[in-house]
PDB file of C-alpha atoms in Angstrom:
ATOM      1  CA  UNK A   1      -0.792  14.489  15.318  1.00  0.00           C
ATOM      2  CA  UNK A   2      -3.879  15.565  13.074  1.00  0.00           C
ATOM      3  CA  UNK A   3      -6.568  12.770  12.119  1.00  0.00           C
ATOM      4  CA  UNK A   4      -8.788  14.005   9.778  1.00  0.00           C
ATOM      5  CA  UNK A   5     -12.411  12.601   8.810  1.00  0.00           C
ATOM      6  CA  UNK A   6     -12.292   9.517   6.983  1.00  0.00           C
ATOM      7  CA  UNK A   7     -13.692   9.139   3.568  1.00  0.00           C
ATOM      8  CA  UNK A   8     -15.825   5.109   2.991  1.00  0.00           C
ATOM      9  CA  UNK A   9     -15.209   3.816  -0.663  1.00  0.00           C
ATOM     10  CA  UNK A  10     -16.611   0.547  -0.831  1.00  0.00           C
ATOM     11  CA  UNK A  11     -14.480  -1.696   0.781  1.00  0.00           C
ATOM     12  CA  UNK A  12     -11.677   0.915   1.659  1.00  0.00           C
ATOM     13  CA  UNK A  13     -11.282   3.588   4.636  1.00  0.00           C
ATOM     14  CA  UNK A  14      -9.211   6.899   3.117  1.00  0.00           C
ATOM     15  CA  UNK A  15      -7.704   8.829   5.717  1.00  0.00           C
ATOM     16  CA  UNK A  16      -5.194  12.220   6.429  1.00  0.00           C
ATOM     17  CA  UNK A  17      -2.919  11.468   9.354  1.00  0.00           C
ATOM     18  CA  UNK A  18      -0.819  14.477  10.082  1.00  0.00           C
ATOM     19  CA  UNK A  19      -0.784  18.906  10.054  1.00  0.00           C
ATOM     20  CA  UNK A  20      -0.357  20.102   6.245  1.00  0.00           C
ATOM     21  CA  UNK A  21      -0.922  16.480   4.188  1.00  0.00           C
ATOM     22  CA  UNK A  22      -1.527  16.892   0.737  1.00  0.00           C
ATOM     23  CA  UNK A  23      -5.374  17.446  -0.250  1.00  0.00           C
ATOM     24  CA  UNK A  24      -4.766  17.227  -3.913  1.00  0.00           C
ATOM     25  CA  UNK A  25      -2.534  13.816  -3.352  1.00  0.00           C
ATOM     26  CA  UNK A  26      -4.985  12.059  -0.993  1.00  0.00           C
ATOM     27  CA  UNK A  27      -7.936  13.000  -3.661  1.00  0.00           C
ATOM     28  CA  UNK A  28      -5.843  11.890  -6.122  1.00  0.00           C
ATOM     29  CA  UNK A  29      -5.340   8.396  -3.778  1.00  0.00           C
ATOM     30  CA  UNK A  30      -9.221   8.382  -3.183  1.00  0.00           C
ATOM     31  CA  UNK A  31      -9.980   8.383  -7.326  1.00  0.00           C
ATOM     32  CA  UNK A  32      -7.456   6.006  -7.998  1.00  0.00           C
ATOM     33  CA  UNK A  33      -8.136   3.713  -5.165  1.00  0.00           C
ATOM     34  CA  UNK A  34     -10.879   1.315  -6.007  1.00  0.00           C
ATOM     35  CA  UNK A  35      -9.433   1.044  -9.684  1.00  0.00           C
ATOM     36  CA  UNK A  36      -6.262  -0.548  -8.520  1.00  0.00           C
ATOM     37  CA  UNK A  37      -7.604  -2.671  -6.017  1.00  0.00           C
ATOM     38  CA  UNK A  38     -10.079  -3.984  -8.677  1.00  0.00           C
ATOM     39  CA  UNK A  39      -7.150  -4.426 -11.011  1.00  0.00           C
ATOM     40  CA  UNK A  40      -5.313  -6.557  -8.580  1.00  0.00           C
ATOM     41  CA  UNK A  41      -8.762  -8.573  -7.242  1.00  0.00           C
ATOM     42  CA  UNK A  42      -9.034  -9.363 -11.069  1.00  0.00           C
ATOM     43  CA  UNK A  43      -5.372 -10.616 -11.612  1.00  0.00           C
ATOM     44  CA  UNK A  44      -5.427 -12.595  -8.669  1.00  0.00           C
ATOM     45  CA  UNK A  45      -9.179 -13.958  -9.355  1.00  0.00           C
ATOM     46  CA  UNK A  46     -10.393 -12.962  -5.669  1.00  0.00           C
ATOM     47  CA  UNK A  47     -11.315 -10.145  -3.412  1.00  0.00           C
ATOM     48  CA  UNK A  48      -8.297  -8.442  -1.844  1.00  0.00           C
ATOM     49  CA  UNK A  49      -9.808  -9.015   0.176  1.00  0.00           C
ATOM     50  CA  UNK A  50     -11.831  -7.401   3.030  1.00  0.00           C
ATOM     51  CA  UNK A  51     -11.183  -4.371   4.520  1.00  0.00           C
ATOM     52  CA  UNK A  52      -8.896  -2.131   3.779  1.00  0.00           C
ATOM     53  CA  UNK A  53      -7.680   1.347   6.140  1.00  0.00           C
ATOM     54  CA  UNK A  54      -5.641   3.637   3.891  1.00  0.00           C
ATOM     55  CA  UNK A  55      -3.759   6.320   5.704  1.00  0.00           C
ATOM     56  CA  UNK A  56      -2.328   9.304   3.855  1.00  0.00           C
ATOM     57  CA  UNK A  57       0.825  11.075   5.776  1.00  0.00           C
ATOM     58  CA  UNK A  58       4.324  12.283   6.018  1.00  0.00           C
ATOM     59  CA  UNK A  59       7.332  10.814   6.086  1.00  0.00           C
ATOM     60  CA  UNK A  60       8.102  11.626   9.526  1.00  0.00           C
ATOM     61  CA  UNK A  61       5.259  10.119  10.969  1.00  0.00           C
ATOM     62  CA  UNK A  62       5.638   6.491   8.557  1.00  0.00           C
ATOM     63  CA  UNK A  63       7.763   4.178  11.117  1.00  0.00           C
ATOM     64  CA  UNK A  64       5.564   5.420  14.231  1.00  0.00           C
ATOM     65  CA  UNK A  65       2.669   4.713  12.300  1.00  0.00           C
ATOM     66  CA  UNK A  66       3.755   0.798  10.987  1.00  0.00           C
ATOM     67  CA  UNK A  67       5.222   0.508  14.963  1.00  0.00           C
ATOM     68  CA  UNK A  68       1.910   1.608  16.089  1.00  0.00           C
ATOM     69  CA  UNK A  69      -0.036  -0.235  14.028  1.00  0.00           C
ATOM     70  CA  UNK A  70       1.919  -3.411  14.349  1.00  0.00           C
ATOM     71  CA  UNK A  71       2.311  -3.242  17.961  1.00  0.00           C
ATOM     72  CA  UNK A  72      -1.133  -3.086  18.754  1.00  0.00           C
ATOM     73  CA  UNK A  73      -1.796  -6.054  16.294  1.00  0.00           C
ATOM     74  CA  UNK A  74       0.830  -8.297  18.163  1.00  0.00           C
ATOM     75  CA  UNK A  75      -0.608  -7.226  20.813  1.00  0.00           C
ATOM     76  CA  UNK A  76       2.656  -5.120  22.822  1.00  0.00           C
ATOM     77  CA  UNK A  77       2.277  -2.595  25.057  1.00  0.00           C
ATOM     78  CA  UNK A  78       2.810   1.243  24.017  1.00  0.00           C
ATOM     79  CA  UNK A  79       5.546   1.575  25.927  1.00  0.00           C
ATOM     80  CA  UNK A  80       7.592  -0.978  24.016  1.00  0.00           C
ATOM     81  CA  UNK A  81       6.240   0.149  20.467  1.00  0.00           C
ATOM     82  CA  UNK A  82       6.174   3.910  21.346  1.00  0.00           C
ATOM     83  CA  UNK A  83       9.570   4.164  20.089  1.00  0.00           C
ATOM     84  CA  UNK A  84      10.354   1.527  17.834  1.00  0.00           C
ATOM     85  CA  UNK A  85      11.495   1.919  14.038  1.00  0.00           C
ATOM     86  CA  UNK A  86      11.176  -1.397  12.446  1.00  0.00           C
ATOM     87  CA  UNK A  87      12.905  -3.107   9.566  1.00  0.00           C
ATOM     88  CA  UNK A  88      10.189  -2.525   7.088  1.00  0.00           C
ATOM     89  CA  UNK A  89      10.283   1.391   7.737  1.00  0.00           C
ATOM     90  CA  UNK A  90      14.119   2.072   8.721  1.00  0.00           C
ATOM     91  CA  UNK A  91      14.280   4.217   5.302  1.00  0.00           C
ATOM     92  CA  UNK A  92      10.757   6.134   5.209  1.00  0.00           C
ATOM     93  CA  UNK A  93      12.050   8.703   3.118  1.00  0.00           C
ATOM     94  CA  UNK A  94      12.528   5.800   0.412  1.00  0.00           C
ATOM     95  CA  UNK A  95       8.815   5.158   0.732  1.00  0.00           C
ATOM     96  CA  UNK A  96       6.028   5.330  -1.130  1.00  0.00           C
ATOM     97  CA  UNK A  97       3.417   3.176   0.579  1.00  0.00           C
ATOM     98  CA  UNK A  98       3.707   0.154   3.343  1.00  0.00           C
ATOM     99  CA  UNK A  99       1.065  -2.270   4.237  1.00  0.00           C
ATOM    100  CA  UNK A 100       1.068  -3.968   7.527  1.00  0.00           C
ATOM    101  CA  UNK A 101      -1.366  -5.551   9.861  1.00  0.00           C
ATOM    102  CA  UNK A 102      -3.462  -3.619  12.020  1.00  0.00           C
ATOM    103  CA  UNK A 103      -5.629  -4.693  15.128  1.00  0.00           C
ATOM    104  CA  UNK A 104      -8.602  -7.384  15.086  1.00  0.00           C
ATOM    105  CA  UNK A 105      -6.933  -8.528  11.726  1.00  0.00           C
ATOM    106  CA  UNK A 106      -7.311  -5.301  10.039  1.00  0.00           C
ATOM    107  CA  UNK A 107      -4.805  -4.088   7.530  1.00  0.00           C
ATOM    108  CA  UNK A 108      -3.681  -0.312   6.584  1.00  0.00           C
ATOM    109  CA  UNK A 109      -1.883   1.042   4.082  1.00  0.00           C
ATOM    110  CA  UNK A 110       0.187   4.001   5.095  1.00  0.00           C
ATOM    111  CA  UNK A 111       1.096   6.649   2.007  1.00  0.00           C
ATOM    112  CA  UNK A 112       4.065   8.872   1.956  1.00  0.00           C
ATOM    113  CA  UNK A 113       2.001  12.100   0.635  1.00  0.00           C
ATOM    114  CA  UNK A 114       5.274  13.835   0.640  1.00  0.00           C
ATOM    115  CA  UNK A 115       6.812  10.727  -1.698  1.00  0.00           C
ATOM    116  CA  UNK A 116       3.729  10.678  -4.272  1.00  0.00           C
ATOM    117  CA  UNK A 117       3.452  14.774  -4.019  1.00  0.00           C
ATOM    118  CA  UNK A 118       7.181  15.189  -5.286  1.00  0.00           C
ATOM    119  CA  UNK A 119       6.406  12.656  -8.371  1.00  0.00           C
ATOM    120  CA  UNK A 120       3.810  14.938  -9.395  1.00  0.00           C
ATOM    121  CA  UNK A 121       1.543  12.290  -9.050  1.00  0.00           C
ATOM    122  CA  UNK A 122       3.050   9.931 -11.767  1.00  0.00           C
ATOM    123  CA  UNK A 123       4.007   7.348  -8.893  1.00  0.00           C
ATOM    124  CA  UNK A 124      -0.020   7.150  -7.293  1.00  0.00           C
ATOM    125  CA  UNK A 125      -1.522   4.124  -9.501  1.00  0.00           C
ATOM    126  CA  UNK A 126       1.576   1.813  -9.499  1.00  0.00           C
ATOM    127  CA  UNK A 127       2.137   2.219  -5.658  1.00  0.00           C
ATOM    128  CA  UNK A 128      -1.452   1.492  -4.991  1.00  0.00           C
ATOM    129  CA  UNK A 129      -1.387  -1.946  -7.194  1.00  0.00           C
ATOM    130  CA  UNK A 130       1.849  -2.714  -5.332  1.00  0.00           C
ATOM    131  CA  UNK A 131       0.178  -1.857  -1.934  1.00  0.00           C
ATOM    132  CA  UNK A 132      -2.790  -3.985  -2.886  1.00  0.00           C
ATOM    133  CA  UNK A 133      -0.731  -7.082  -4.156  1.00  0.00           C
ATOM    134  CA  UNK A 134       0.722  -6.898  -0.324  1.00  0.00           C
ATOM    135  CA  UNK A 135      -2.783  -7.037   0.869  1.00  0.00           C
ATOM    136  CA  UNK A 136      -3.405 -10.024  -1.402  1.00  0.00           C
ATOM    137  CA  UNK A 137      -0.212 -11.643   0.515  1.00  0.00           C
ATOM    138  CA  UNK A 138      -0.925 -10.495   4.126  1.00  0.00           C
ATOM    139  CA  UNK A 139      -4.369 -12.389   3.895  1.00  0.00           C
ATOM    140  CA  UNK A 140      -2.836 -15.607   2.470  1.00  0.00           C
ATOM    141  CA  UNK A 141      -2.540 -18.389   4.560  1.00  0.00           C
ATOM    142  CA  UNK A 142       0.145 -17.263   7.643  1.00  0.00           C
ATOM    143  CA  UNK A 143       0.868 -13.738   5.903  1.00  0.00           C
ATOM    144  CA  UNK A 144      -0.350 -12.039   8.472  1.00  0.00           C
ATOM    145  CA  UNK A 145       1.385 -13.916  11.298  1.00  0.00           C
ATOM    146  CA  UNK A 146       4.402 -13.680   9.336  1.00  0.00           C
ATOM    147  CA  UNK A 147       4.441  -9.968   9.848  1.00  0.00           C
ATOM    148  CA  UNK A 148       3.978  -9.988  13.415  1.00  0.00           C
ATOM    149  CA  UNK A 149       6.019 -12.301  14.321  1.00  0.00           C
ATOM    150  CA  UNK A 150       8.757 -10.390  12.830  1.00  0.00           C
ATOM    151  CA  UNK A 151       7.458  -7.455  14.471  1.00  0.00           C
ATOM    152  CA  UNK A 152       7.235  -9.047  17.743  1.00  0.00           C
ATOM    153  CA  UNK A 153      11.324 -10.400  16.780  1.00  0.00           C
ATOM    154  CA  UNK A 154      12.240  -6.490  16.641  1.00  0.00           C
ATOM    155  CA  UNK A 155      10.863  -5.174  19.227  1.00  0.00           C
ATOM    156  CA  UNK A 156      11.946  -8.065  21.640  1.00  0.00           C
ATOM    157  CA  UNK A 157       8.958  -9.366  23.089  1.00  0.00           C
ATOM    158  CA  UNK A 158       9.678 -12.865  21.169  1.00  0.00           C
ATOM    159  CA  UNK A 159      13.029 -13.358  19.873  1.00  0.00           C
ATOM    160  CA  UNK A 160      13.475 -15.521  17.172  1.00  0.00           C
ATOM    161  CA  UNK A 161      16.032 -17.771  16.320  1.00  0.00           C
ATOM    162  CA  UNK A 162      18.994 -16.516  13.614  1.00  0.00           C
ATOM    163  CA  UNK A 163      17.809 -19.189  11.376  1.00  0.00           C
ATOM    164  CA  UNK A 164      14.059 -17.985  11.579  1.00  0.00           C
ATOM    165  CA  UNK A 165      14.726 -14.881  10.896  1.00  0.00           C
ATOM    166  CA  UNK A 166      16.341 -15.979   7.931  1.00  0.00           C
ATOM    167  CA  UNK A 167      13.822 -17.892   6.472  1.00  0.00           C
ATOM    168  CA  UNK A 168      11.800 -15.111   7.151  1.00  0.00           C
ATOM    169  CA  UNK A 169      13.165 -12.440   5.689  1.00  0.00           C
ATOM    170  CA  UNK A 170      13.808 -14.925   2.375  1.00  0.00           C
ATOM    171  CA  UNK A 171       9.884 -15.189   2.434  1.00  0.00           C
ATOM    172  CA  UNK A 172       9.820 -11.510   2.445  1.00  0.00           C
ATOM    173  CA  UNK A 173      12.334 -10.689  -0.284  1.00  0.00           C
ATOM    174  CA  UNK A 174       9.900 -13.463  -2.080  1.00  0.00           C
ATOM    175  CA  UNK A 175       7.169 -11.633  -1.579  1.00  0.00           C
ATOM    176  CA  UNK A 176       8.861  -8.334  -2.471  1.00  0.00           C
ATOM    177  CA  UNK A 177       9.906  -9.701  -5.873  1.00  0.00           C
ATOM    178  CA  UNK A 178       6.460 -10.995  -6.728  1.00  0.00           C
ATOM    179  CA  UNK A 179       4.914  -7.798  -6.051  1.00  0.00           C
ATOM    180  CA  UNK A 180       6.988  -5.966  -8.154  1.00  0.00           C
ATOM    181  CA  UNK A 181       6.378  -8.898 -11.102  1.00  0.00           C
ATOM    182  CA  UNK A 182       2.704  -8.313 -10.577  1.00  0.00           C
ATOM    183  CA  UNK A 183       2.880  -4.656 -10.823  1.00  0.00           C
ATOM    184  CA  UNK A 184       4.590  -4.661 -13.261  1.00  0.00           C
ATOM    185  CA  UNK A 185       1.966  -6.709 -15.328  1.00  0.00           C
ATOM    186  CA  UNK A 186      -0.681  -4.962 -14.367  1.00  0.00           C
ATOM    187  CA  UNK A 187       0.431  -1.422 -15.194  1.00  0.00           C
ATOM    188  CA  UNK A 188       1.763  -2.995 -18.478  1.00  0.00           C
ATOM    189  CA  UNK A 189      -1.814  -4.267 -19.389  1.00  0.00           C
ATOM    190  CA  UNK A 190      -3.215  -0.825 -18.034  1.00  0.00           C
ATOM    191  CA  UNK A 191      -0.717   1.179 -20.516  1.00  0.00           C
ATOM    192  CA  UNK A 192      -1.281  -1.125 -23.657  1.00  0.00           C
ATOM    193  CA  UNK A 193      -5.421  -0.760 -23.178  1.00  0.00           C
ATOM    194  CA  UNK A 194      -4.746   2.595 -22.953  1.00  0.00           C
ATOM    195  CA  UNK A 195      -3.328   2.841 -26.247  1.00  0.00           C
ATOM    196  CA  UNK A 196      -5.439   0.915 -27.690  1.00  0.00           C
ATOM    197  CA  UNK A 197      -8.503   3.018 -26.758  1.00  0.00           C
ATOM    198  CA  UNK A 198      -6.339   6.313 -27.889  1.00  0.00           C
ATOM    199  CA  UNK A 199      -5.758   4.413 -31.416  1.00  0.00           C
ATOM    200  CA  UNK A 200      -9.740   3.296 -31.763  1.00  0.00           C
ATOM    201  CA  UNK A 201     -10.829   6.902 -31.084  1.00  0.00           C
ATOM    202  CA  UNK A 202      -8.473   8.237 -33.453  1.00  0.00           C
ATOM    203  CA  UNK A 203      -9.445   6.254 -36.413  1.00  0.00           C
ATOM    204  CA  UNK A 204     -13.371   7.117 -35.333  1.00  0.00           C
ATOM    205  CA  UNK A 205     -12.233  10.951 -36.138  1.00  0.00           C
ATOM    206  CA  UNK A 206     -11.545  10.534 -39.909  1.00  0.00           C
ATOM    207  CA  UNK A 207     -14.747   8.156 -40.487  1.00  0.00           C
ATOM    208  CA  UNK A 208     -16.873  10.779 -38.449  1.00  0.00           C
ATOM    209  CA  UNK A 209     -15.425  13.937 -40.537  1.00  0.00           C
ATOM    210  CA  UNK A 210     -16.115  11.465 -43.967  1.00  0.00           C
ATOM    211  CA  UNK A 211     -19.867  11.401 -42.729  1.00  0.00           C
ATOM    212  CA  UNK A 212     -20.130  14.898 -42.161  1.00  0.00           C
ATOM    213  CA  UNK A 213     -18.499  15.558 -45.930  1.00  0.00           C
TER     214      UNK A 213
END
């Protein structure tokens, strides 16, 4: 496994994990970065908050990754994590981007570049805002421990009930559904300002050409 030098934007930690990652998706990821982490600060009215590590990598290395990651956070030894595939990651060629915890309360986003790379890009901005709105919910109040104590559930260090796990995973469907409402908004507001711009500077054409007549 390759770990290239990270890249420090502000608040966020850009980084290639992995032989033959995309350089033109993870520059695309750096650019678009701080904009949709500012977009979701602003919708939610607070910093989302902290921190952030994002990791850029390959399919085949996503559920070691989110084990690894959330493992060390929970505080299990390798040799219990080394191997795991979790819930959140049992599908990674589904995935675009996953947040989880990370150790001394960090959090990380891990990118599919191979995901984003076959959408030509088109998928890099909504992912990120949906990636971010998880951050927003990870830091609310027992977010975090929410995630690890499922993690912990999985890989059997601290079994949970049948109900807990049930409420749960209800909390997480929850959260699932408001992230995709939110994203949703956001790229909707991000589309219609858009147009709006493309509209003003079209009308400034004529009057500019009437000037020049």
């Amino acid at each position: 496994m390759q770990f290239n030098k990270k890249k420090q934007q502000n608040q966020l930690t850009i980084k290639r994990v992995g032989l033959f990652v995309s350089r033109k998706v993870t520059a695309d990821i750096e650019a678009a970065a701080p904009t949709a982490q500012r977009l979701v600060r602003d919708h939610f009215g607070r910093r989302p908050l902290g921190k952030v590590e994002l990791v850029v990598t390959k399919t085949n290395l996503l559920s070691g990754l989110a084990a690894g990651s959330l493992g060390v956070a929970a505080g299990i030894k390798y040799e219990v994590w080394r191997d795991k595939t979790l819930s959140l990651t049992d599908r990674p060629g589904d995935i675009y981007a996953v947040t989880v915890a990370g150790p001394d309360n960090s959090l990380r986003i891990l990118l599919n570049a191979q995901r984003l790379r076959r959408r030509k890009g088109q998928e890099i901005g909504p992912t990120l805002v949906y990636a971010f709105v998880e951050v927003d919910q990870l830091c609310r109040k027992g977010g975090f421990d929410k995630q690890i104590a499922l993690a912990r559930h999985e890989m059997g260090t601290h079994v949970l009930s049948k109900p807990a796990v049930k409420k749960l995973n209800k909390q997480f469907v929850a959260d699932e559904v408001e992230a995709e409402k939110v994203t949703q908004h956001i790229m909707g507001k991000v589309v219609r300002n858009h147009r709006r711009e493309e509209a003003a500077a079209q009308r400034q054409v004529p009057a500019a050409t009437a000037g020049r007549a």
